[in-house]
Amino acid sequence: MNFSRRRFLGAAGTAALCGPFLRSRPSKAQALAPNLVLVTWPDGLEPGWQPEEHGLGSRLEALNPHRDQLLVIDGLIGGIDSELNAHSEGPPSMWTGSRPAEGLSQLPSIDHLLAERIGRDSPFPKLHFGVQSTRTGVLGNASPRYFFSAPGAPVPSEDDPQVMYERIFSAVLSTEDRSDVLRSFQRRETILSFVDDRLRNARLRVSAEDRPKLDAHLASIESIERSLARLRDLSCDSQLSRPEIGGRAAVDLDEGFETVADVQGDLLVTALSCGLTKIATLQLSQTDSALQLPGWPAALHSVMHDHPTADRIEVNLWFVAFLARLLEKLASVDLGGASLLDETIVVATSEMAIGNHGNDPIPYFVAGGGGRHFRLGRTLRLEGKPRNTRLLTSIMHAMGQTDVGSIGEFEDEASLGALEEVR
Amino acid sequence: MGQRTWLVILYACAGCEATLDPGRNSNEPVSVEMEPEVEVDPPLPVDDEEMTPSPACVGAAAPLRRLTRQELELALSAALRVPVEAARALPPDETVGPFAANSSLPPSESWTRTIMELAERTARRVPRERLSCDQPDCFEGTLQNLVQPLWRRDLAPEDENVLRELWARGRELTGTSTGAWTLIVEAAIQSPDFLYRLESPSLTPNELANRLAFFLWAEGPDARLWAASEAGGLSTRAGLEEEIDRMLDDPRAARLSERFVTGWLDLSRLTEVPKHFSFLRFDAEARAAMKDETIRFFDAIARRSEGNLHTLMTAEWTLLDRALLPIYGLAVPDDFDPERPITLPEGQRYGILSHPSVMTVHSTSKESSPIARGSMILDNLLCIHIELPDIEIPELPEPTPGQSKRERLAAHNSEPACAACHQFIDPIGFSFEALDAIGQYQSEDAEGRPIDDQGALSVGSPSDGPATGVQALSERIMQTPDFTECFVRQWMRLGFGRPATQEDACVLERLTESFVDANHDMRTLITELAMSPSFSGLPEEPRP
């Protein structure tokens, strides 16, 4: 559960949103860790996106309402060399600091590292939201992979908001009769306890060499049982209802993109606000994007590749506006004296600088006061081409994981250690 | 001293760390590490004495296997007769060699959670009329109907007792019989009885039926195989052979060809391997058609015996989908029939190695890669695994205008550290140079020069020698004694789902012998493997 909320439990207003009746209390370190939201959009931003001397400038205008909560970073380079094809190498390197092989990262991504370290006491150690993340791209390449749980093991994002809704909320939202909710927990508990018995029974029949496999399986069943026990007494009085849009075919249509993106954003914000997870990712489309929103002259990938500057800016504006809406949602959740955005770190970026596959500079937006780590309300212009792995290390530190020396496998000076300039 | 032993010395002297697959001489991979400057022959960790086959050739013990993504999806949908999409949601399988096996590592929590969600989704799809029983007299029948196919064994009285208790609890919780049965289905899917292939120390006929079905079909036994196992039909060599024959003729056995050839030639990467956007012909349809060609070609030879291992390597025909004709540079004939073999353009292609699927996977996103192709031949076809050296591999120099690929790779010859390994790898790869990054034939390179595909096989075998073009190379590979044995070794990995150990040396030897005796007929090899004592538990055929 989200125990950053613990601090606010005494404050009026919190209980109105979420009523977590906690069975077990987490450790203090976990309680204090903020939420983290990682957002990706494809094919970078047209050069000239950088804020002007005074104000954010026309290209980032939509973010103006949150400029005090925003750190714009200009000058970080991507983890990969620019001559490689950033469509296959960018996504698996951007959150891992890995030199990918065959489109797969050789390291887990930071969301996974954090889920392992601080996610274990949340009902969901982390959640991966997607918006057309698996829709076939214009090149027909398989969906690039952005998040990894182990070397070569990508974690897909879920594109269907109905599936996400059911996975996360069907059991906890008080839209259903509470007794039904309890029954659904009892069902799962009954089944898991049966499976537990079967595993113990099978364990006696296998060889000593094979026993550890079933022991590990038993351990994970018991871990799920504990997580359910924490979840069963949680209720979340949100206005959220089952999304109307869903189904594989529907969510891959151009027309559905904006709605699905906003619904996924709502689900993400509610999951954080109800303490169901601390770590969420939101992947908008993918690097080889076939998305063509109304008013766009061609599919996103083609526009960013070889359309005139004005077209590319048009495409960019959509993503900036989406990010602004997401920040607005986080800011509007009142935790009693602070907003959810105050307790969250949002990091938004792309797998390449612009559609020409370059990696210098990759645009980065950090928003929200979570962890009180980043000095906000400014643009940071970096010299000397530091690699984005240094920001990844800073994010680990901001999440309370200060024992992490460096993220990624690059060992040159520009890649090692945290990015102290952000503080 | 065996021929493979010489091979190790050869690589070691050159300063290249090559690993021969285990299974013949030792429990551990044979690994010889040498500094490039060392010139003397190293003492060998292999010993001819150990090569004497043990008297009873039963192979190593079979590990407990958890269903792979494919097996889980197929077994679940066959048992419940409902559609299941499992593969995408589950974490990747653990492999043995190039084949999914799930035979050594325990499952992760994320796998267990995904199975729980999958069980819930799948149970909801079972038609309600099959979950309607609320009388004692239909209880046992319904249980047989729902749980027995999932657990793939006869339900014991104690199984029925615990399931009866679970049903009662489900009835209480959900208030309906349908709810109780749905809960039973969910629980049965999440039980180890479904998720693992549990076997007793003395393999029972039902357990052998399971082994056969998962090996040949990647799913559980069908009614006929089950009946055969119940009637003792799998307990004699003749009965077993008859059943294997029947199963190989079944369309489900096409999955066996698919699994083997996909793993053997790394074709699973075909769906994701990135290509530069300038390859306009390389779209999703072409990817699918490439894979389809190789699988259908392999299946025709493996299961229908339309040729043998030689045919696989040297055929001048293939089976093509329409979508692949442009990549082959062929016009669509008026009477095009994808089921009819097409004769390959003369002098351009030869056998399975020249398939666009194979060439595409073993290339960079922009151009053919002699290094990737050479390594693949050594590793996958000859079972010679070259370890990456423990040093930082220097980058190749940037290409200069007008430079050919051979000139660019010349550093591999001039630098001793590179040459140590690349002298074996690159010459093999050069033989494929006429086939580009998506397997299109080209007679000129990007600079307009004639293609230079002079390569060579040099692995310390009697078949070593220059090989210009894919035909010459394929013939040399075919004549390499290691090739046949490596091919059998790969089949053993797929069939047994575990790495070979010293105890398997005799199994490998006998299977290779019978494969050669059967004129390299793959169907015979598959049958012999399934009938071997390590697989079937049946005693060996008396040997002459």
PDB file of N, CA and C in Angstrom, chain B residues 32-97:
ATOM      1  N   VAL B  32      38.944 -24.901 -22.895  1.00  0.00           N
ATOM      2  CA  VAL B  32      40.391 -24.740 -22.839  1.00  0.00           C
ATOM      3  C   VAL B  32      40.714 -23.266 -23.003  1.00  0.00           C
ATOM      4  N   GLU B  33      41.319 -22.719 -21.993  1.00  0.00           N
ATOM      5  CA  GLU B  33      41.652 -21.301 -22.071  1.00  0.00           C
ATOM      6  C   GLU B  33      43.149 -21.152 -22.234  1.00  0.00           C
ATOM      7  N   MET B  34      43.552 -20.406 -23.206  1.00  0.00           N
ATOM      8  CA  MET B  34      44.980 -20.241 -23.447  1.00  0.00           C
ATOM      9  C   MET B  34      45.264 -18.803 -23.826  1.00  0.00           C
ATOM     10  N   GLU B  35      46.415 -18.357 -23.445  1.00  0.00           N
ATOM     11  CA  GLU B  35      46.855 -17.059 -23.928  1.00  0.00           C
ATOM     12  C   GLU B  35      47.296 -17.236 -25.375  1.00  0.00           C
ATOM     13  N   PRO B  36      47.098 -16.245 -26.203  1.00  0.00           N
ATOM     14  CA  PRO B  36      47.457 -16.404 -27.604  1.00  0.00           C
ATOM     15  C   PRO B  36      48.923 -16.789 -27.813  1.00  0.00           C
ATOM     16  N   GLU B  37      49.785 -16.309 -26.926  1.00  0.00           N
ATOM     17  CA  GLU B  37      51.201 -16.566 -27.200  1.00  0.00           C
ATOM     18  C   GLU B  37      51.641 -17.992 -26.852  1.00  0.00           C
ATOM     19  N   VAL B  38      50.818 -18.716 -26.101  1.00  0.00           N
ATOM     20  CA  VAL B  38      51.207 -20.077 -25.726  1.00  0.00           C
ATOM     21  C   VAL B  38      51.197 -20.958 -26.966  1.00  0.00           C
ATOM     22  N   GLU B  39      52.269 -21.682 -27.189  1.00  0.00           N
ATOM     23  CA  GLU B  39      52.352 -22.475 -28.409  1.00  0.00           C
ATOM     24  C   GLU B  39      52.276 -23.972 -28.179  1.00  0.00           C
ATOM     25  N   VAL B  40      52.599 -24.384 -26.935  1.00  0.00           N
ATOM     26  CA  VAL B  40      52.581 -25.829 -26.724  1.00  0.00           C
ATOM     27  C   VAL B  40      51.153 -26.349 -26.624  1.00  0.00           C
ATOM     28  N   ASP B  41      50.981 -27.610 -26.971  1.00  0.00           N
ATOM     29  CA  ASP B  41      49.673 -28.217 -26.808  1.00  0.00           C
ATOM     30  C   ASP B  41      49.352 -28.321 -25.330  1.00  0.00           C
ATOM     31  N   PRO B  42      48.201 -27.913 -24.913  1.00  0.00           N
ATOM     32  CA  PRO B  42      47.868 -28.004 -23.494  1.00  0.00           C
ATOM     33  C   PRO B  42      47.522 -29.433 -23.131  1.00  0.00           C
ATOM     34  N   PRO B  43      47.683 -29.785 -21.853  1.00  0.00           N
ATOM     35  CA  PRO B  43      47.175 -31.093 -21.435  1.00  0.00           C
ATOM     36  C   PRO B  43      45.653 -31.095 -21.596  1.00  0.00           C
ATOM     37  N   LEU B  44      45.118 -32.182 -22.024  1.00  0.00           N
ATOM     38  CA  LEU B  44      43.697 -32.194 -22.338  1.00  0.00           C
ATOM     39  C   LEU B  44      42.871 -32.751 -21.185  1.00  0.00           C
ATOM     40  N   PRO B  45      41.785 -32.124 -20.890  1.00  0.00           N
ATOM     41  CA  PRO B  45      40.922 -32.633 -19.837  1.00  0.00           C
ATOM     42  C   PRO B  45      40.041 -33.785 -20.320  1.00  0.00           C
ATOM     43  N   VAL B  46      40.232 -34.194 -21.534  1.00  0.00           N
ATOM     44  CA  VAL B  46      39.389 -35.281 -22.036  1.00  0.00           C
ATOM     45  C   VAL B  46      40.217 -36.560 -22.095  1.00  0.00           C
ATOM     46  N   ASP B  47      39.551 -37.660 -21.983  1.00  0.00           N
ATOM     47  CA  ASP B  47      40.264 -38.916 -21.853  1.00  0.00           C
ATOM     48  C   ASP B  47      39.513 -39.992 -22.619  1.00  0.00           C
ATOM     49  N   ASP B  48      40.244 -40.665 -23.492  1.00  0.00           N
ATOM     50  CA  ASP B  48      39.598 -41.688 -24.312  1.00  0.00           C
ATOM     51  C   ASP B  48      38.996 -42.812 -23.478  1.00  0.00           C
ATOM     52  N   GLU B  49      39.618 -43.084 -22.348  1.00  0.00           N
ATOM     53  CA  GLU B  49      39.130 -44.175 -21.498  1.00  0.00           C
ATOM     54  C   GLU B  49      37.640 -44.002 -21.183  1.00  0.00           C
ATOM     55  N   GLU B  50      37.274 -42.756 -20.947  1.00  0.00           N
ATOM     56  CA  GLU B  50      35.892 -42.502 -20.512  1.00  0.00           C
ATOM     57  C   GLU B  50      34.878 -42.663 -21.631  1.00  0.00           C
ATOM     58  N   MET B  51      35.370 -42.877 -22.824  1.00  0.00           N
ATOM     59  CA  MET B  51      34.427 -42.909 -23.940  1.00  0.00           C
ATOM     60  C   MET B  51      33.732 -44.260 -24.096  1.00  0.00           C
ATOM     61  N   THR B  52      34.195 -45.254 -23.372  1.00  0.00           N
ATOM     62  CA  THR B  52      33.532 -46.550 -23.449  1.00  0.00           C
ATOM     63  C   THR B  52      32.091 -46.389 -22.971  1.00  0.00           C
ATOM     64  N   PRO B  53      31.126 -46.783 -23.769  1.00  0.00           N
ATOM     65  CA  PRO B  53      29.741 -46.612 -23.331  1.00  0.00           C
ATOM     66  C   PRO B  53      29.468 -47.459 -22.099  1.00  0.00           C
ATOM     67  N   SER B  54      28.689 -46.877 -21.170  1.00  0.00           N
ATOM     68  CA  SER B  54      28.344 -47.650 -19.986  1.00  0.00           C
ATOM     69  C   SER B  54      27.452 -48.801 -20.436  1.00  0.00           C
ATOM     70  N   PRO B  55      27.476 -49.924 -19.727  1.00  0.00           N
ATOM     71  CA  PRO B  55      26.762 -51.109 -20.194  1.00  0.00           C
ATOM     72  C   PRO B  55      25.258 -50.861 -20.357  1.00  0.00           C
ATOM     73  N   ALA B  56      24.609 -50.282 -19.327  1.00  0.00           N
ATOM     74  CA  ALA B  56      23.182 -49.993 -19.472  1.00  0.00           C
ATOM     75  C   ALA B  56      23.045 -48.537 -19.872  1.00  0.00           C
ATOM     76  N   CYS B  57      22.543 -48.300 -21.075  1.00  0.00           N
ATOM     77  CA  CYS B  57      22.514 -46.922 -21.574  1.00  0.00           C
ATOM     78  C   CYS B  57      21.156 -46.308 -21.262  1.00  0.00           C
ATOM     79  N   VAL B  58      21.046 -45.678 -20.104  1.00  0.00           N
ATOM     80  CA  VAL B  58      19.743 -45.117 -19.726  1.00  0.00           C
ATOM     81  C   VAL B  58      19.745 -43.600 -19.639  1.00  0.00           C
ATOM     82  N   GLY B  59      20.907 -42.967 -19.767  1.00  0.00           N
ATOM     83  CA  GLY B  59      20.933 -41.511 -19.724  1.00  0.00           C
ATOM     84  C   GLY B  59      20.747 -40.964 -18.327  1.00  0.00           C
ATOM     85  N   ALA B  60      20.769 -39.643 -18.211  1.00  0.00           N
ATOM     86  CA  ALA B  60      20.654 -38.990 -16.907  1.00  0.00           C
ATOM     87  C   ALA B  60      19.191 -38.933 -16.475  1.00  0.00           C
ATOM     88  N   ALA B  61      18.991 -38.597 -15.185  1.00  0.00           N
ATOM     89  CA  ALA B  61      17.627 -38.516 -14.654  1.00  0.00           C
ATOM     90  C   ALA B  61      16.873 -37.346 -15.273  1.00  0.00           C
ATOM     91  N   ALA B  62      15.570 -37.499 -15.423  1.00  0.00           N
ATOM     92  CA  ALA B  62      14.740 -36.439 -16.008  1.00  0.00           C
ATOM     93  C   ALA B  62      14.352 -35.445 -14.916  1.00  0.00           C
ATOM     94  N   PRO B  63      14.620 -34.161 -15.145  1.00  0.00           N
ATOM     95  CA  PRO B  63      14.223 -33.169 -14.142  1.00  0.00           C
ATOM     96  C   PRO B  63      12.724 -32.860 -14.225  1.00  0.00           C
ATOM     97  N   LEU B  64      12.204 -32.305 -13.138  1.00  0.00           N
ATOM     98  CA  LEU B  64      10.807 -31.858 -13.119  1.00  0.00           C
ATOM     99  C   LEU B  64      10.666 -30.671 -14.071  1.00  0.00           C
ATOM    100  N   ARG B  65       9.702 -30.744 -14.971  1.00  0.00           N
ATOM    101  CA  ARG B  65       9.528 -29.654 -15.936  1.00  0.00           C
ATOM    102  C   ARG B  65       8.210 -28.929 -15.718  1.00  0.00           C
ATOM    103  N   ARG B  66       8.304 -27.610 -15.755  1.00  0.00           N
ATOM    104  CA  ARG B  66       7.126 -26.752 -15.663  1.00  0.00           C
ATOM    105  C   ARG B  66       6.706 -26.468 -17.100  1.00  0.00           C
ATOM    106  N   LEU B  67       5.406 -26.412 -17.370  1.00  0.00           N
ATOM    107  CA  LEU B  67       4.966 -26.202 -18.739  1.00  0.00           C
ATOM    108  C   LEU B  67       5.523 -24.887 -19.289  1.00  0.00           C
ATOM    109  N   THR B  68       5.934 -24.930 -20.555  1.00  0.00           N
ATOM    110  CA  THR B  68       6.386 -23.702 -21.213  1.00  0.00           C
ATOM    111  C   THR B  68       5.155 -22.885 -21.602  1.00  0.00           C
ATOM    112  N   ARG B  69       5.408 -21.664 -22.065  1.00  0.00           N
ATOM    113  CA  ARG B  69       4.276 -20.818 -22.464  1.00  0.00           C
ATOM    114  C   ARG B  69       3.430 -21.504 -23.533  1.00  0.00           C
ATOM    115  N   GLN B  70       4.129 -22.070 -24.527  1.00  0.00           N
ATOM    116  CA  GLN B  70       3.392 -22.719 -25.606  1.00  0.00           C
ATOM    117  C   GLN B  70       2.626 -23.934 -25.086  1.00  0.00           C
ATOM    118  N   GLU B  71       3.277 -24.757 -24.274  1.00  0.00           N
ATOM    119  CA  GLU B  71       2.626 -25.960 -23.748  1.00  0.00           C
ATOM    120  C   GLU B  71       1.425 -25.593 -22.889  1.00  0.00           C
ATOM    121  N   LEU B  72       1.602 -24.551 -22.083  1.00  0.00           N
ATOM    122  CA  LEU B  72       0.542 -24.132 -21.186  1.00  0.00           C
ATOM    123  C   LEU B  72      -0.688 -23.685 -21.974  1.00  0.00           C
ATOM    124  N   GLU B  73      -0.432 -22.892 -22.992  1.00  0.00           N
ATOM    125  CA  GLU B  73      -1.530 -22.373 -23.801  1.00  0.00           C
ATOM    126  C   GLU B  73      -2.259 -23.519 -24.513  1.00  0.00           C
ATOM    127  N   LEU B  74      -1.481 -24.415 -25.123  1.00  0.00           N
ATOM    128  CA  LEU B  74      -2.092 -25.493 -25.890  1.00  0.00           C
ATOM    129  C   LEU B  74      -2.774 -26.508 -24.975  1.00  0.00           C
ATOM    130  N   ALA B  75      -2.111 -26.864 -23.868  1.00  0.00           N
ATOM    131  CA  ALA B  75      -2.684 -27.877 -22.979  1.00  0.00           C
ATOM    132  C   ALA B  75      -3.966 -27.357 -22.352  1.00  0.00           C
ATOM    133  N   LEU B  76      -3.972 -26.096 -21.997  1.00  0.00           N
ATOM    134  CA  LEU B  76      -5.145 -25.503 -21.365  1.00  0.00           C
ATOM    135  C   LEU B  76      -6.311 -25.451 -22.347  1.00  0.00           C
ATOM    136  N   SER B  77      -6.033 -25.020 -23.559  1.00  0.00           N
ATOM    137  CA  SER B  77      -7.155 -24.888 -24.476  1.00  0.00           C
ATOM    138  C   SER B  77      -7.636 -26.262 -24.935  1.00  0.00           C
ATOM    139  N   ALA B  78      -6.736 -27.253 -25.008  1.00  0.00           N
ATOM    140  CA  ALA B  78      -7.186 -28.601 -25.374  1.00  0.00           C
ATOM    141  C   ALA B  78      -8.009 -29.220 -24.247  1.00  0.00           C
ATOM    142  N   ALA B  79      -7.587 -28.996 -22.997  1.00  0.00           N
ATOM    143  CA  ALA B  79      -8.277 -29.639 -21.879  1.00  0.00           C
ATOM    144  C   ALA B  79      -9.663 -29.043 -21.658  1.00  0.00           C
ATOM    145  N   LEU B  80      -9.808 -27.735 -21.810  1.00  0.00           N
ATOM    146  CA  LEU B  80     -11.085 -27.097 -21.502  1.00  0.00           C
ATOM    147  C   LEU B  80     -11.887 -26.744 -22.749  1.00  0.00           C
ATOM    148  N   ARG B  81     -11.262 -26.922 -23.903  1.00  0.00           N
ATOM    149  CA  ARG B  81     -11.895 -26.583 -25.187  1.00  0.00           C
ATOM    150  C   ARG B  81     -12.386 -25.129 -25.200  1.00  0.00           C
ATOM    151  N   VAL B  82     -11.547 -24.241 -24.743  1.00  0.00           N
ATOM    152  CA  VAL B  82     -11.851 -22.803 -24.808  1.00  0.00           C
ATOM    153  C   VAL B  82     -10.603 -22.099 -25.338  1.00  0.00           C
ATOM    154  N   PRO B  83     -10.762 -20.914 -25.948  1.00  0.00           N
ATOM    155  CA  PRO B  83      -9.569 -20.198 -26.418  1.00  0.00           C
ATOM    156  C   PRO B  83      -8.762 -19.652 -25.242  1.00  0.00           C
ATOM    157  N   VAL B  84      -7.443 -19.694 -25.372  1.00  0.00           N
ATOM    158  CA  VAL B  84      -6.551 -19.228 -24.319  1.00  0.00           C
ATOM    159  C   VAL B  84      -5.438 -18.417 -24.960  1.00  0.00           C
ATOM    160  N   GLU B  85      -5.164 -17.239 -24.426  1.00  0.00           N
ATOM    161  CA  GLU B  85      -3.967 -16.524 -24.891  1.00  0.00           C
ATOM    162  C   GLU B  85      -3.076 -16.317 -23.675  1.00  0.00           C
ATOM    163  N   ALA B  86      -2.103 -17.184 -23.544  1.00  0.00           N
ATOM    164  CA  ALA B  86      -1.256 -17.126 -22.360  1.00  0.00           C
ATOM    165  C   ALA B  86       0.114 -16.551 -22.667  1.00  0.00           C
ATOM    166  N   ALA B  87       0.598 -16.854 -23.844  1.00  0.00           N
ATOM    167  CA  ALA B  87       2.024 -16.677 -24.107  1.00  0.00           C
ATOM    168  C   ALA B  87       2.495 -15.245 -23.855  1.00  0.00           C
ATOM    169  N   ARG B  88       1.702 -14.276 -24.263  1.00  0.00           N
ATOM    170  CA  ARG B  88       2.197 -12.910 -24.208  1.00  0.00           C
ATOM    171  C   ARG B  88       2.336 -12.417 -22.770  1.00  0.00           C
ATOM    172  N   ALA B  89       1.434 -12.863 -21.911  1.00  0.00           N
ATOM    173  CA  ALA B  89       1.431 -12.322 -20.552  1.00  0.00           C
ATOM    174  C   ALA B  89       2.504 -12.940 -19.660  1.00  0.00           C
ATOM    175  N   LEU B  90       2.895 -14.175 -19.944  1.00  0.00           N
ATOM    176  CA  LEU B  90       3.819 -14.863 -19.032  1.00  0.00           C
ATOM    177  C   LEU B  90       5.263 -14.441 -19.264  1.00  0.00           C
ATOM    178  N   PRO B  91       6.072 -14.472 -18.199  1.00  0.00           N
ATOM    179  CA  PRO B  91       7.503 -14.176 -18.377  1.00  0.00           C
ATOM    180  C   PRO B  91       8.126 -15.207 -19.327  1.00  0.00           C
ATOM    181  N   PRO B  92       9.268 -14.867 -19.933  1.00  0.00           N
ATOM    182  CA  PRO B  92       9.875 -15.775 -20.904  1.00  0.00           C
ATOM    183  C   PRO B  92      10.254 -17.116 -20.282  1.00  0.00           C
ATOM    184  N   ASP B  93      10.266 -18.145 -21.125  1.00  0.00           N
ATOM    185  CA  ASP B  93      10.656 -19.477 -20.666  1.00  0.00           C
ATOM    186  C   ASP B  93      12.157 -19.558 -20.470  1.00  0.00           C
ATOM    187  N   GLU B  94      12.527 -20.505 -19.646  1.00  0.00           N
ATOM    188  CA  GLU B  94      13.946 -20.822 -19.474  1.00  0.00           C
ATOM    189  C   GLU B  94      14.302 -21.850 -20.559  1.00  0.00           C
ATOM    190  N   THR B  95      15.482 -21.732 -21.120  1.00  0.00           N
ATOM    191  CA  THR B  95      15.809 -22.596 -22.257  1.00  0.00           C
ATOM    192  C   THR B  95      16.928 -23.579 -21.943  1.00  0.00           C
ATOM    193  N   VAL B  96      16.937 -24.662 -22.727  1.00  0.00           N
ATOM    194  CA  VAL B  96      18.075 -25.581 -22.741  1.00  0.00           C
ATOM    195  C   VAL B  96      18.605 -25.518 -24.159  1.00  0.00           C
ATOM    196  N   GLY B  97      19.847 -25.074 -24.321  1.00  0.00           N
ATOM    197  CA  GLY B  97      20.304 -24.756 -25.661  1.00  0.00           C
ATOM    198  C   GLY B  97      19.331 -23.725 -26.203  1.00  0.00           C
TER     199      GLY B  97
END
